[in-house]
Amino acid sequence: MKRSASIFNKEINYNVLVFFIAVYFGLVLNIPLWRTFYEILSKIEVVNTGFVISLPIFIIAALNIIFQIFAWPCLGRVFFSVLTLISAITAYASYQYGIIFDYGMMENIFETNTGEALSYFSLSGVITVFFIGVIPCFIILFIKTKKQSFVKDFVIYKLISIIVSIIVIVLIAMFFYKDYASVGRNNKYLNRVINPSYVYTGIKYLDRNYFTKPIAYQKIGTDAKLVPTATSNGKPTLFVFVLGETARSQNYQANGYSRPTNQYTQPYNMISFKNVTSCGTATAVSVPCMFSAMNRSNYNKAIAYNQDTFIDILHRAGISMLWKENDGGDKGAGDRVREITLKHGTENPLCDGESCLDMALLDNFEQQVAEMKGNKFITLHIMGSHGPTYYKRYPKDHTFFKPDCQRADIENCTTEQIINSYDNTILYTDYMISQLIQKLQSYSDKYNTALFYISDHGESLGEDGLYLHGTPYSLAPEYQTTVPMMMWFSKSFTQDRGLNLTCLENIANNAKRGDYSQDNVFSSMLGIMDVKTSVYKPQQDIFRQCRTN
């Protein structure tokens, strides 16, 4: 008793107490996280020892920054006591039941009745929470802290603690960024395992469900009409829009890359726009953005998900629409038209149970075209170059660039292997597009056929120490924000639209960064499909100045 009492009699600097709380969270209340890391790293053949040692240091430093920001006199002790108790419960639930406290789990928690909630607790659970939650709460509440002047001691010590933690994180990033990027990209759920990340998802749930006014769905382009040009040959249109994934313009032979990554489409003389920029550095931003009437400068996700896209407007004008999905979802862009999502079952030789090669999108193409009426617009959302498992995006007989990286933990591959694997994905996409063009050519007697391809965002392959994508746009390198934009038109299509390909090719070849972006997609699709509407912006239509009608 005397020893326990002495703990509460000792005085400690308040900011040091907060640091110890961060250490406790990092080492004890994140045991489920360390178990998860162990499971992940045990599957990797070669693990960087320095990276492993840095993990708890990184987590503690990050938690210390956050905790120091919220640590203020009076309410600080109560805040951390409640946080510790709840975190002890979530730590037990995560360790015992493998629960991840993401947004979906928060919905379950807030909608679960008391009986169901209590069913998760047992005597061992109560005892565990008592030792790792209740006892630390008492220590936080009753341990004495030194009297400090607010500015001279309290604020200065707080700033020093935060700055030191930032320096530690920067140093870790300098030495082990590749390892963190690889492990994080292969295991996207990790950020939801960190305790107390549930605070963020909990606030997000409460905000969306109790404090945010729902946005009413807005129809735009309600005046859309299909107005054929004066040169119309009377044939219906068959237009295929290929939505790429993680392809960067710099690795396209058509844009000056030294390797033959476009050897399959070269015979078809596709027009390739150089220096096209993306709306975001992640699919969740770029896809809804480019399909919406908004630009990158005024993009709003909530509005994009509750407003017509150019897909909806084309459909309203009477064009038959189909969306085929092979990349985890249309991000709301194709919600209101017919959609086919590829099944990953191994009964299809192009699928491995987890994903499908993009050539699977061409299965039953002829049948699906036949089922559509009139003018047809088909969107193919491909897996493209989605990483870090680049090697899963192309079959073995399409391994043109060798040696490639045949593993998910790219940190254990050389830069040469990573680039080879990535270039193989670009080449396989090129192959798929060439096969699609051949199919469109076979329809030339019945349809005016065309194909348009653009990627959602680019990718970093080790330049400046960066890998993958998702870097904040203002900090992202051009490798992540410059995307390929290529197109092919049949002879009858160009005649029907009065489209001068020489003019278009000159514009494409001379395009400078900033001239064209995904902002141009919305009006360009409306324009090339001859749909007239008040939401069409002629200045953003890349085809307009090269049409004779």
Coordinates of C-alpha atoms in Angstrom, one line a residue:
M1 CA 0.0 0.0 0.0
K2 CA 2.8 2.4 0.8
R3 CA 4.4 1.7 -2.5
S4 CA 1.2 2.3 -4.5
A5 CA 0.5 5.5 -2.4
S6 CA 4.0 6.8 -3.2
I7 CA 3.1 6.7 -6.9
F8 CA 0.3 9.2 -6.3
N9 CA 2.6 11.3 -4.1
K10 CA 5.3 11.8 -6.7
E11 CA 5.0 14.9 -8.8
I12 CA 5.6 14.6 -12.6
N13 CA 5.7 17.2 -15.3
Y14 CA 2.3 17.3 -17.1
N15 CA 3.7 17.0 -20.6
V16 CA 5.8 14.0 -19.5
L17 CA 2.7 12.4 -18.2
V18 CA 1.1 12.9 -21.6
F19 CA 4.1 11.3 -23.2
F20 CA 3.9 8.3 -20.9
I21 CA 0.2 8.0 -21.8
A22 CA 1.3 7.9 -25.5
V23 CA 3.9 5.2 -24.7
Y24 CA 1.2 3.2 -22.8
F25 CA -1.2 3.4 -25.8
G26 CA 1.6 2.6 -28.2
L27 CA 2.9 -0.5 -26.4
V28 CA -0.1 -1.9 -24.4
L29 CA -3.4 -0.7 -25.8
N30 CA -2.1 -1.4 -29.4
I31 CA -1.2 -5.0 -28.7
P32 CA -3.8 -6.0 -31.4
L33 CA -1.9 -3.8 -33.8
W34 CA 1.4 -5.5 -33.0
R35 CA -0.1 -8.9 -33.4
T36 CA -1.4 -7.8 -36.8
F37 CA 2.0 -6.6 -37.8
Y38 CA 3.6 -9.8 -36.7
E39 CA 1.1 -11.8 -38.9
I40 CA 1.9 -9.5 -41.8
L41 CA 5.7 -9.5 -41.5
S42 CA 5.9 -13.3 -40.8
K43 CA 4.6 -13.8 -44.4
I44 CA 7.4 -11.6 -45.9
E45 CA 10.6 -13.5 -46.8
V46 CA 13.0 -10.7 -46.0
V47 CA 12.1 -8.1 -43.4
N48 CA 14.2 -5.0 -42.7
T49 CA 15.1 -5.1 -39.0
G50 CA 15.4 -1.4 -38.7
F51 CA 11.8 -1.0 -40.1
V52 CA 10.5 -3.4 -37.4
I53 CA 12.3 -1.5 -34.6
S54 CA 10.9 1.8 -36.0
L55 CA 7.3 0.7 -35.9
P56 CA 6.6 1.3 -32.1
I57 CA 8.7 4.4 -32.1
F58 CA 6.7 5.8 -35.1
I59 CA 3.3 5.0 -33.4
I60 CA 4.4 6.5 -30.1
A61 CA 5.7 9.6 -31.7
A62 CA 2.5 10.1 -33.7
L63 CA 0.3 9.5 -30.7
N64 CA 2.4 11.9 -28.7
I65 CA 1.8 14.7 -31.2
I66 CA -1.9 14.1 -31.1
F67 CA -2.1 13.8 -27.4
Q68 CA 0.0 16.8 -26.7
I69 CA -2.4 18.9 -28.9
F70 CA -5.4 17.8 -26.8
A71 CA -3.6 17.9 -23.4
W72 CA -4.6 21.0 -21.5
P73 CA -5.1 21.6 -17.8
C74 CA -8.4 20.8 -16.0
L75 CA -10.1 18.7 -18.7
G76 CA -7.0 16.9 -19.9
R77 CA -7.0 14.3 -17.1
V78 CA -10.7 13.5 -17.6
F79 CA -10.3 13.3 -21.4
F80 CA -7.4 10.9 -21.2
S81 CA -9.1 8.8 -18.5
V82 CA -12.2 8.3 -20.6
L83 CA -10.1 7.7 -23.7
T84 CA -8.0 5.1 -21.9
L85 CA -11.0 3.2 -20.5
I86 CA -12.8 3.1 -23.9
S87 CA -9.5 2.2 -25.6
A88 CA -9.0 -0.7 -23.2
I89 CA -12.4 -2.0 -24.2
T90 CA -11.7 -1.7 -27.9
A91 CA -8.2 -3.3 -27.4
Y92 CA -9.8 -6.3 -25.7
A93 CA -12.5 -6.6 -28.4
S94 CA -9.9 -6.3 -31.2
Y95 CA -7.6 -8.9 -29.6
Q96 CA -10.3 -11.3 -28.6
Y97 CA -12.6 -11.1 -31.5
G98 CA -10.6 -9.5 -34.3
I99 CA -12.9 -6.5 -34.5
I100 CA -11.8 -3.5 -36.5
F101 CA -13.5 -0.3 -35.5
D102 CA -14.1 1.2 -38.9
Y103 CA -17.1 3.2 -40.0
G104 CA -19.2 0.1 -40.5
M105 CA -18.5 -1.2 -37.0
M106 CA -19.4 2.2 -35.6
E107 CA -22.8 1.8 -37.3
N108 CA -23.2 -1.6 -35.6
I109 CA -22.2 -0.2 -32.2
F110 CA -24.6 2.7 -32.3
E111 CA -27.5 0.5 -33.6
T112 CA -26.8 -2.5 -31.3
N113 CA -29.1 -3.0 -28.3
T114 CA -27.6 -3.3 -24.8
G115 CA -28.2 -7.0 -24.6
E116 CA -26.1 -7.7 -27.8
A117 CA -23.4 -5.4 -26.6
L118 CA -23.1 -7.1 -23.2
S119 CA -23.0 -10.5 -24.8
Y120 CA -19.4 -9.7 -25.9
F121 CA -18.2 -9.3 -22.4
S122 CA -17.2 -12.2 -20.1
L123 CA -15.5 -12.4 -16.7
S124 CA -12.1 -12.5 -18.4
G125 CA -13.0 -9.4 -20.4
V126 CA -14.0 -7.5 -17.3
I127 CA -10.8 -8.5 -15.5
T128 CA -8.7 -7.5 -18.5
V129 CA -10.3 -4.1 -18.9
F130 CA -9.9 -3.5 -15.2
F131 CA -6.2 -4.0 -15.3
I132 CA -5.4 -2.3 -18.6
G133 CA -8.1 0.4 -18.4
V134 CA -9.5 1.1 -15.0
I135 CA -6.2 1.1 -13.0
P136 CA -4.4 3.4 -15.6
C137 CA -7.5 5.7 -15.4
F138 CA -7.0 6.1 -11.6
I139 CA -3.3 6.8 -12.1
I140 CA -4.0 9.5 -14.7
L141 CA -6.7 11.1 -12.5
F142 CA -4.8 11.1 -9.2
I143 CA -1.1 11.3 -9.9
K144 CA 0.3 14.6 -8.9
T145 CA 1.8 17.0 -11.5
K146 CA 4.3 19.8 -10.9
K147 CA 3.1 23.3 -10.7
Q148 CA 4.1 25.1 -13.9
S149 CA 3.8 28.5 -15.4
F150 CA 1.5 28.3 -18.4
V151 CA 3.7 29.9 -21.0
K152 CA 7.3 29.4 -19.7
D153 CA 7.0 25.8 -18.7
F154 CA 3.7 24.2 -19.9
V155 CA 3.5 25.6 -23.5
I156 CA 7.3 25.5 -24.1
Y157 CA 7.6 21.8 -23.0
K158 CA 4.6 21.0 -25.1
L159 CA 6.1 22.5 -28.2
I160 CA 9.5 20.8 -27.6
S161 CA 7.7 17.4 -27.2
I162 CA 5.8 17.9 -30.4
I163 CA 8.8 19.1 -32.4
V164 CA 11.0 16.2 -31.2
S165 CA 8.2 13.7 -32.2
I166 CA 7.9 15.3 -35.7
I167 CA 11.7 15.0 -36.1
V168 CA 11.6 11.3 -35.2
I169 CA 8.8 10.7 -37.7
V170 CA 10.7 12.5 -40.5
L171 CA 13.9 10.5 -39.8
I172 CA 11.9 7.2 -39.8
A173 CA 10.3 8.3 -43.2
M174 CA 13.7 9.1 -44.6
F175 CA 15.1 5.6 -44.0
F176 CA 12.0 3.4 -44.2
Y177 CA 9.4 5.1 -46.4
K178 CA 9.5 2.2 -49.0
D179 CA 8.7 -0.3 -46.3
Y180 CA 5.9 1.7 -44.8
A181 CA 4.4 2.4 -48.2
S182 CA 4.5 -1.3 -49.2
V183 CA 3.1 -2.7 -46.0
G184 CA 0.4 0.1 -45.8
R185 CA -0.7 -0.4 -49.4
N186 CA -0.9 -4.1 -49.1
N187 CA -2.8 -3.9 -45.8
K188 CA -5.1 -0.8 -46.1
Y189 CA -7.0 -1.7 -43.0
L190 CA -4.0 -1.1 -40.7
N191 CA -4.9 2.5 -40.0
R192 CA -8.2 1.2 -38.6
V193 CA -6.4 -1.2 -36.2
I194 CA -4.5 1.6 -34.5
N195 CA -5.9 2.5 -31.1
P196 CA -7.6 5.0 -30.7
S197 CA -8.5 5.5 -34.4
Y198 CA -12.1 4.7 -33.4
V199 CA -12.4 8.3 -32.2
Y200 CA -12.2 9.5 -35.8
T201 CA -14.7 7.0 -37.2
G202 CA -17.0 7.6 -34.3
I203 CA -17.0 11.4 -34.9
K204 CA -17.4 10.7 -38.6
Y205 CA -20.5 8.6 -37.9
L206 CA -22.1 11.1 -35.6
D207 CA -21.4 14.0 -37.9
R208 CA -22.9 12.2 -40.9
N209 CA -25.9 10.9 -39.1
Y210 CA -26.8 13.6 -36.6
F211 CA -25.2 16.9 -37.6
T212 CA -24.9 16.9 -41.4
K213 CA -28.0 17.8 -43.4
P214 CA -28.5 15.3 -46.2
I215 CA -27.8 16.7 -49.7
A216 CA -30.8 16.3 -52.0
Y217 CA -30.1 14.6 -55.3
Q218 CA -29.7 17.1 -58.1
K219 CA -30.6 16.4 -61.7
I220 CA -28.6 18.5 -64.2
G221 CA -28.8 18.6 -67.9
T222 CA -32.5 17.8 -67.9
D223 CA -32.7 19.5 -71.3
A224 CA -30.3 17.0 -72.9
K225 CA -31.2 16.0 -76.4
L226 CA -29.4 14.0 -79.1
V227 CA -28.8 16.3 -82.1
P228 CA -27.0 14.5 -85.0
T229 CA -24.7 16.6 -87.1
A230 CA -25.5 17.7 -90.6
T231 CA -22.9 15.2 -91.9
S232 CA -24.6 12.2 -90.1
N233 CA -24.5 9.0 -92.1
G234 CA -27.5 7.5 -90.3
K235 CA -25.6 4.7 -88.6
P236 CA -25.8 4.5 -84.8
T237 CA -22.8 5.1 -82.6
L238 CA -20.9 2.5 -80.6
F239 CA -18.5 4.3 -78.2
V240 CA -16.3 2.6 -75.6
F241 CA -14.9 4.6 -72.7
V242 CA -12.0 2.8 -71.0
L243 CA -11.4 4.1 -67.5
G244 CA -7.9 3.2 -66.5
E245 CA -6.3 2.6 -63.1
T246 CA -2.9 3.9 -61.8
A247 CA -1.4 4.4 -65.2
R248 CA 1.0 7.3 -65.4
S249 CA 1.7 9.2 -68.6
Q250 CA 5.5 9.0 -68.2
N251 CA 5.6 5.3 -69.0
Y252 CA 3.7 5.5 -72.2
Q253 CA 5.6 5.0 -75.4
A254 CA 3.1 7.2 -77.2
N255 CA 4.1 10.0 -74.9
G256 CA 7.9 9.7 -75.5
Y257 CA 8.8 6.8 -73.1
S258 CA 11.8 4.8 -74.4
R259 CA 10.3 1.4 -73.9
P260 CA 7.8 -0.2 -76.2
T261 CA 4.8 -0.1 -73.9
N262 CA 2.4 0.8 -76.7
Q263 CA 3.5 -1.7 -79.3
Y264 CA 0.0 -3.3 -79.6
T265 CA -1.9 -0.1 -80.3
Q266 CA 0.8 1.5 -82.6
P267 CA -0.8 0.0 -85.8
Y268 CA -4.0 1.7 -85.0
N269 CA -2.6 5.3 -84.8
M270 CA -4.2 6.2 -81.6
I271 CA -4.1 9.9 -80.7
S272 CA -2.4 10.5 -77.4
F273 CA -2.7 13.7 -75.4
K274 CA 0.5 14.6 -73.5
N275 CA 0.7 16.3 -70.1
V276 CA -2.9 15.6 -69.1
T277 CA -3.5 16.1 -65.3
S278 CA -5.7 14.2 -62.9
C279 CA -8.3 15.6 -60.5
G280 CA -6.8 13.7 -57.6
T281 CA -4.1 11.1 -56.7
A282 CA -6.6 8.4 -55.7
T283 CA -9.5 6.7 -57.4
A284 CA -12.0 7.8 -54.9
V285 CA -11.4 11.4 -55.9
S286 CA -10.5 11.3 -59.6
V287 CA -13.3 9.0 -60.8
P288 CA -16.3 10.9 -59.3
C289 CA -14.6 14.2 -60.2
M290 CA -14.0 13.5 -63.9
F291 CA -17.5 12.2 -64.4
S292 CA -19.1 15.2 -62.7
A293 CA -19.7 18.7 -64.0
M294 CA -17.3 20.0 -61.5
N295 CA -13.6 20.9 -61.9
R296 CA -10.8 20.0 -59.6
S297 CA -10.8 23.5 -58.2
N298 CA -14.4 23.3 -57.0
Y299 CA -14.8 19.5 -56.6
N300 CA -17.0 18.4 -53.7
K301 CA -17.4 14.7 -53.0
A302 CA -20.8 15.0 -51.3
I303 CA -22.2 16.9 -54.3
A304 CA -20.6 14.6 -56.8
Y305 CA -22.3 11.5 -55.3
N306 CA -25.7 13.3 -55.3
Q307 CA -25.6 14.9 -58.8
D308 CA -26.0 13.6 -62.3
T309 CA -22.8 12.6 -64.2
F310 CA -22.2 12.8 -67.9
I311 CA -23.2 9.1 -67.9
D312 CA -26.7 10.1 -66.6
I313 CA -27.0 12.9 -69.1
L314 CA -26.1 10.7 -72.1
H315 CA -28.6 8.2 -70.8
R316 CA -31.3 10.9 -70.5
A317 CA -30.7 11.9 -74.1
G318 CA -31.6 8.4 -75.2
I319 CA -28.2 6.7 -75.5
S320 CA -28.1 3.1 -74.3
M321 CA -25.6 2.8 -71.5
L322 CA -23.6 -0.1 -69.9
W323 CA -20.9 0.0 -67.2
K324 CA -18.6 -3.0 -66.8
E325 CA -16.7 -3.0 -63.5
N326 CA -13.3 -4.7 -62.7
D327 CA -11.9 -2.3 -60.2
G328 CA -13.8 -2.3 -57.0
G329 CA -16.7 0.0 -57.8
D330 CA -17.8 2.9 -60.0
K331 CA -17.5 5.5 -57.1
G332 CA -21.1 6.6 -57.8
A333 CA -20.5 7.5 -61.5
G334 CA -22.5 4.6 -63.0
D335 CA -25.0 4.0 -60.2
R336 CA -28.1 4.8 -62.3
V337 CA -27.3 2.8 -65.5
R338 CA -27.0 -0.9 -66.1
E339 CA -23.8 -2.3 -64.5
I340 CA -22.1 -5.6 -64.7
T341 CA -19.4 -6.4 -62.1
L342 CA -17.0 -9.2 -62.9
K343 CA -17.1 -12.2 -60.7
H344 CA -13.7 -13.3 -59.5
G345 CA -14.4 -17.0 -59.4
T346 CA -11.8 -19.4 -60.7
E347 CA -14.2 -20.9 -63.1
N348 CA -13.1 -18.1 -65.4
P349 CA -9.5 -18.8 -66.4
L350 CA -8.8 -15.0 -66.4
C351 CA -9.7 -14.8 -62.7
D352 CA -7.8 -16.2 -59.6
G353 CA -10.5 -16.0 -57.0
E354 CA -9.5 -12.5 -55.8
S355 CA -9.3 -10.5 -59.0
C356 CA -9.6 -10.7 -62.8
L357 CA -7.4 -9.8 -65.6
D358 CA -8.8 -6.9 -67.7
M359 CA -9.2 -9.1 -70.8
A360 CA -12.2 -10.6 -68.9
L361 CA -14.1 -7.4 -69.5
L362 CA -14.2 -8.4 -73.2
D363 CA -16.1 -11.6 -72.4
N364 CA -19.6 -11.6 -73.9
F365 CA -18.9 -8.2 -75.4
E366 CA -20.8 -9.1 -78.7
Q367 CA -23.8 -10.4 -76.8
Q368 CA -23.9 -7.3 -74.6
V369 CA -23.7 -5.0 -77.5
A370 CA -26.5 -6.9 -79.2
E371 CA -28.7 -6.4 -76.1
M372 CA -28.4 -2.6 -76.3
K373 CA -30.5 -0.5 -78.6
G374 CA -29.8 2.6 -80.7
N375 CA -26.7 4.6 -79.9
K376 CA -24.5 2.8 -77.4
F377 CA -22.0 4.0 -74.8
I378 CA -20.0 1.3 -72.9
T379 CA -17.7 2.1 -69.9
L380 CA -15.0 -0.4 -69.0
H381 CA -13.5 0.2 -65.6
I382 CA -10.2 -1.7 -65.7
M383 CA -7.8 -2.9 -63.0
G384 CA -5.0 -1.5 -65.1
S385 CA -1.8 -1.0 -63.1
H386 CA -3.2 -1.3 -59.6
G387 CA -0.4 -1.9 -57.2
P388 CA 1.5 -2.9 -55.3
T389 CA 0.7 -6.3 -56.7
Y390 CA 1.5 -5.2 -60.3
Y391 CA 2.4 -8.8 -61.3
K392 CA -1.2 -9.8 -60.8
R393 CA -2.4 -7.4 -63.5
Y394 CA -0.9 -9.4 -66.4
P395 CA -0.6 -13.2 -67.2
K396 CA 2.8 -14.9 -67.2
D397 CA 2.8 -15.1 -71.0
H398 CA 2.7 -11.3 -71.1
T399 CA 5.8 -10.8 -69.0
F400 CA 7.7 -8.8 -71.6
F401 CA 10.0 -6.8 -69.3
K402 CA 12.2 -9.0 -67.1
P403 CA 13.1 -9.5 -64.3
D404 CA 9.8 -8.4 -62.8
C405 CA 8.6 -8.3 -59.2
Q406 CA 6.5 -11.3 -58.5
R407 CA 5.4 -10.4 -54.9
A408 CA 3.3 -8.0 -53.0
D409 CA 6.0 -6.7 -50.7
I410 CA 7.7 -4.5 -53.3
E411 CA 10.2 -3.3 -50.7
N412 CA 12.0 -6.6 -51.3
C413 CA 12.2 -6.0 -55.0
T414 CA 14.8 -3.9 -56.8
T415 CA 13.8 -0.7 -58.6
E416 CA 14.4 -2.4 -61.9
Q417 CA 12.0 -5.2 -61.0
I418 CA 9.3 -2.8 -59.8
I419 CA 9.5 -0.7 -63.0
N420 CA 9.5 -3.9 -65.2
S421 CA 6.4 -5.2 -63.5
Y422 CA 4.7 -1.8 -63.8
D423 CA 5.6 -1.5 -67.5
N424 CA 4.2 -5.0 -68.0
T425 CA 0.9 -3.7 -66.7
I426 CA 0.9 -0.8 -69.1
L427 CA 1.7 -3.1 -72.0
Y428 CA -1.1 -5.5 -71.0
T429 CA -3.6 -2.6 -70.9
D430 CA -2.3 -1.7 -74.3
Y431 CA -2.9 -5.3 -75.5
M432 CA -6.5 -5.2 -74.1
I433 CA -7.2 -1.9 -75.8
S434 CA -5.8 -3.3 -79.1
Q435 CA -8.1 -6.3 -78.9
L436 CA -11.0 -4.0 -78.1
I437 CA -10.2 -1.9 -81.2
Q438 CA -10.3 -5.0 -83.3
K439 CA -13.7 -5.8 -82.0
L440 CA -14.9 -2.2 -82.8
Q441 CA -13.5 -2.5 -86.3
S442 CA -15.6 -5.6 -86.9
Y443 CA -18.7 -3.4 -86.2
S444 CA -17.7 -0.7 -88.7
D445 CA -20.3 -1.7 -91.3
K446 CA -23.1 -1.3 -88.7
Y447 CA -21.8 1.4 -86.3
N448 CA -19.7 4.6 -86.1
T449 CA -17.2 3.2 -83.6
A450 CA -14.8 5.0 -81.3
L451 CA -12.7 4.4 -78.2
F452 CA -11.5 6.8 -75.5
Y453 CA -9.0 5.9 -72.8
I454 CA -8.0 7.8 -69.7
S455 CA -6.5 6.8 -66.3
D456 CA -7.7 8.0 -63.0
H457 CA -4.3 8.9 -61.5
G458 CA -0.6 8.1 -61.8
E459 CA 1.9 6.3 -59.7
S460 CA 5.3 6.8 -58.0
L461 CA 7.8 4.0 -58.6
G462 CA 10.6 5.1 -56.2
E463 CA 11.3 8.6 -57.5
D464 CA 12.3 10.9 -54.6
G465 CA 11.7 8.0 -52.3
L466 CA 8.0 7.8 -53.0
Y467 CA 6.0 4.8 -54.0
L468 CA 2.4 4.1 -55.1
H469 CA 0.0 7.0 -55.0
G470 CA -2.4 9.0 -52.7
T471 CA 0.1 11.8 -51.8
P472 CA -1.8 15.0 -51.0
Y473 CA -2.2 16.8 -54.4
S474 CA -0.3 19.9 -53.4
L475 CA 2.7 17.7 -52.5
A476 CA 2.3 15.0 -55.1
P477 CA 4.9 14.6 -57.9
E478 CA 3.9 14.8 -61.5
Y479 CA 4.2 11.0 -61.7
Q480 CA 1.0 10.7 -59.6
T481 CA -0.9 13.5 -61.3
T482 CA -0.1 13.1 -65.0
V483 CA -2.2 10.5 -66.8
P484 CA -2.5 9.0 -70.3
M485 CA -5.4 10.1 -72.5
M486 CA -5.7 8.2 -75.8
M487 CA -8.4 7.8 -78.4
W488 CA -9.2 5.9 -81.6
F489 CA -11.9 6.7 -84.1
S490 CA -13.1 4.7 -87.1
K491 CA -13.2 6.3 -90.5
S492 CA -17.0 6.4 -90.5
F493 CA -17.1 8.0 -87.0
T494 CA -14.8 10.9 -88.0
Q495 CA -16.8 11.5 -91.2
D496 CA -20.1 11.4 -89.3
R497 CA -18.8 13.9 -86.7
G498 CA -16.9 16.1 -89.1
L499 CA -13.8 15.4 -86.9
N500 CA -10.4 16.5 -88.3
L501 CA -7.9 14.0 -86.9
T502 CA -4.9 16.0 -88.1
C503 CA -6.1 19.0 -86.2
L504 CA -6.7 16.8 -83.1
E505 CA -3.3 15.2 -83.3
N506 CA -1.5 18.5 -83.6
I507 CA -3.3 19.7 -80.4
A508 CA -2.4 16.5 -78.6
N509 CA 1.3 16.6 -79.5
N510 CA 1.7 20.3 -78.6
A511 CA -0.3 20.2 -75.3
K512 CA 1.5 21.6 -72.4
R513 CA 1.0 20.8 -68.7
G514 CA -2.1 22.7 -67.6
D515 CA -3.7 22.8 -71.0
Y516 CA -5.8 19.7 -70.6
S517 CA -7.0 17.7 -67.6
Q518 CA -9.8 15.4 -66.4
D519 CA -11.9 18.6 -66.2
N520 CA -12.3 18.3 -70.0
V521 CA -13.9 14.8 -69.9
F522 CA -17.4 15.9 -69.0
S523 CA -18.1 18.3 -71.8
S524 CA -15.9 16.4 -74.3
M525 CA -18.1 13.3 -73.9
L526 CA -21.3 15.3 -74.3
G527 CA -19.9 17.0 -77.3
I528 CA -18.5 14.0 -79.2
M529 CA -21.8 12.1 -78.5
D530 CA -23.7 15.0 -80.1
V531 CA -25.7 15.7 -77.0
K532 CA -26.9 19.3 -76.6
T533 CA -27.5 20.6 -73.1
S534 CA -27.2 23.8 -71.1
V535 CA -24.5 22.2 -68.8
Y536 CA -22.2 21.6 -71.8
K537 CA -19.2 23.9 -71.7
P538 CA -17.8 24.3 -75.2
Q539 CA -14.4 25.7 -73.9
Q540 CA -13.8 22.4 -72.2
D541 CA -14.6 20.2 -75.2
I542 CA -11.3 19.0 -76.6
F543 CA -12.9 18.0 -79.9
R544 CA -14.8 21.2 -80.6
Q545 CA -12.1 23.2 -82.4
C546 CA -11.4 20.2 -84.7
R547 CA -15.0 19.6 -85.9
T548 CA -16.2 21.1 -89.0
N549 CA -19.9 21.2 -87.9

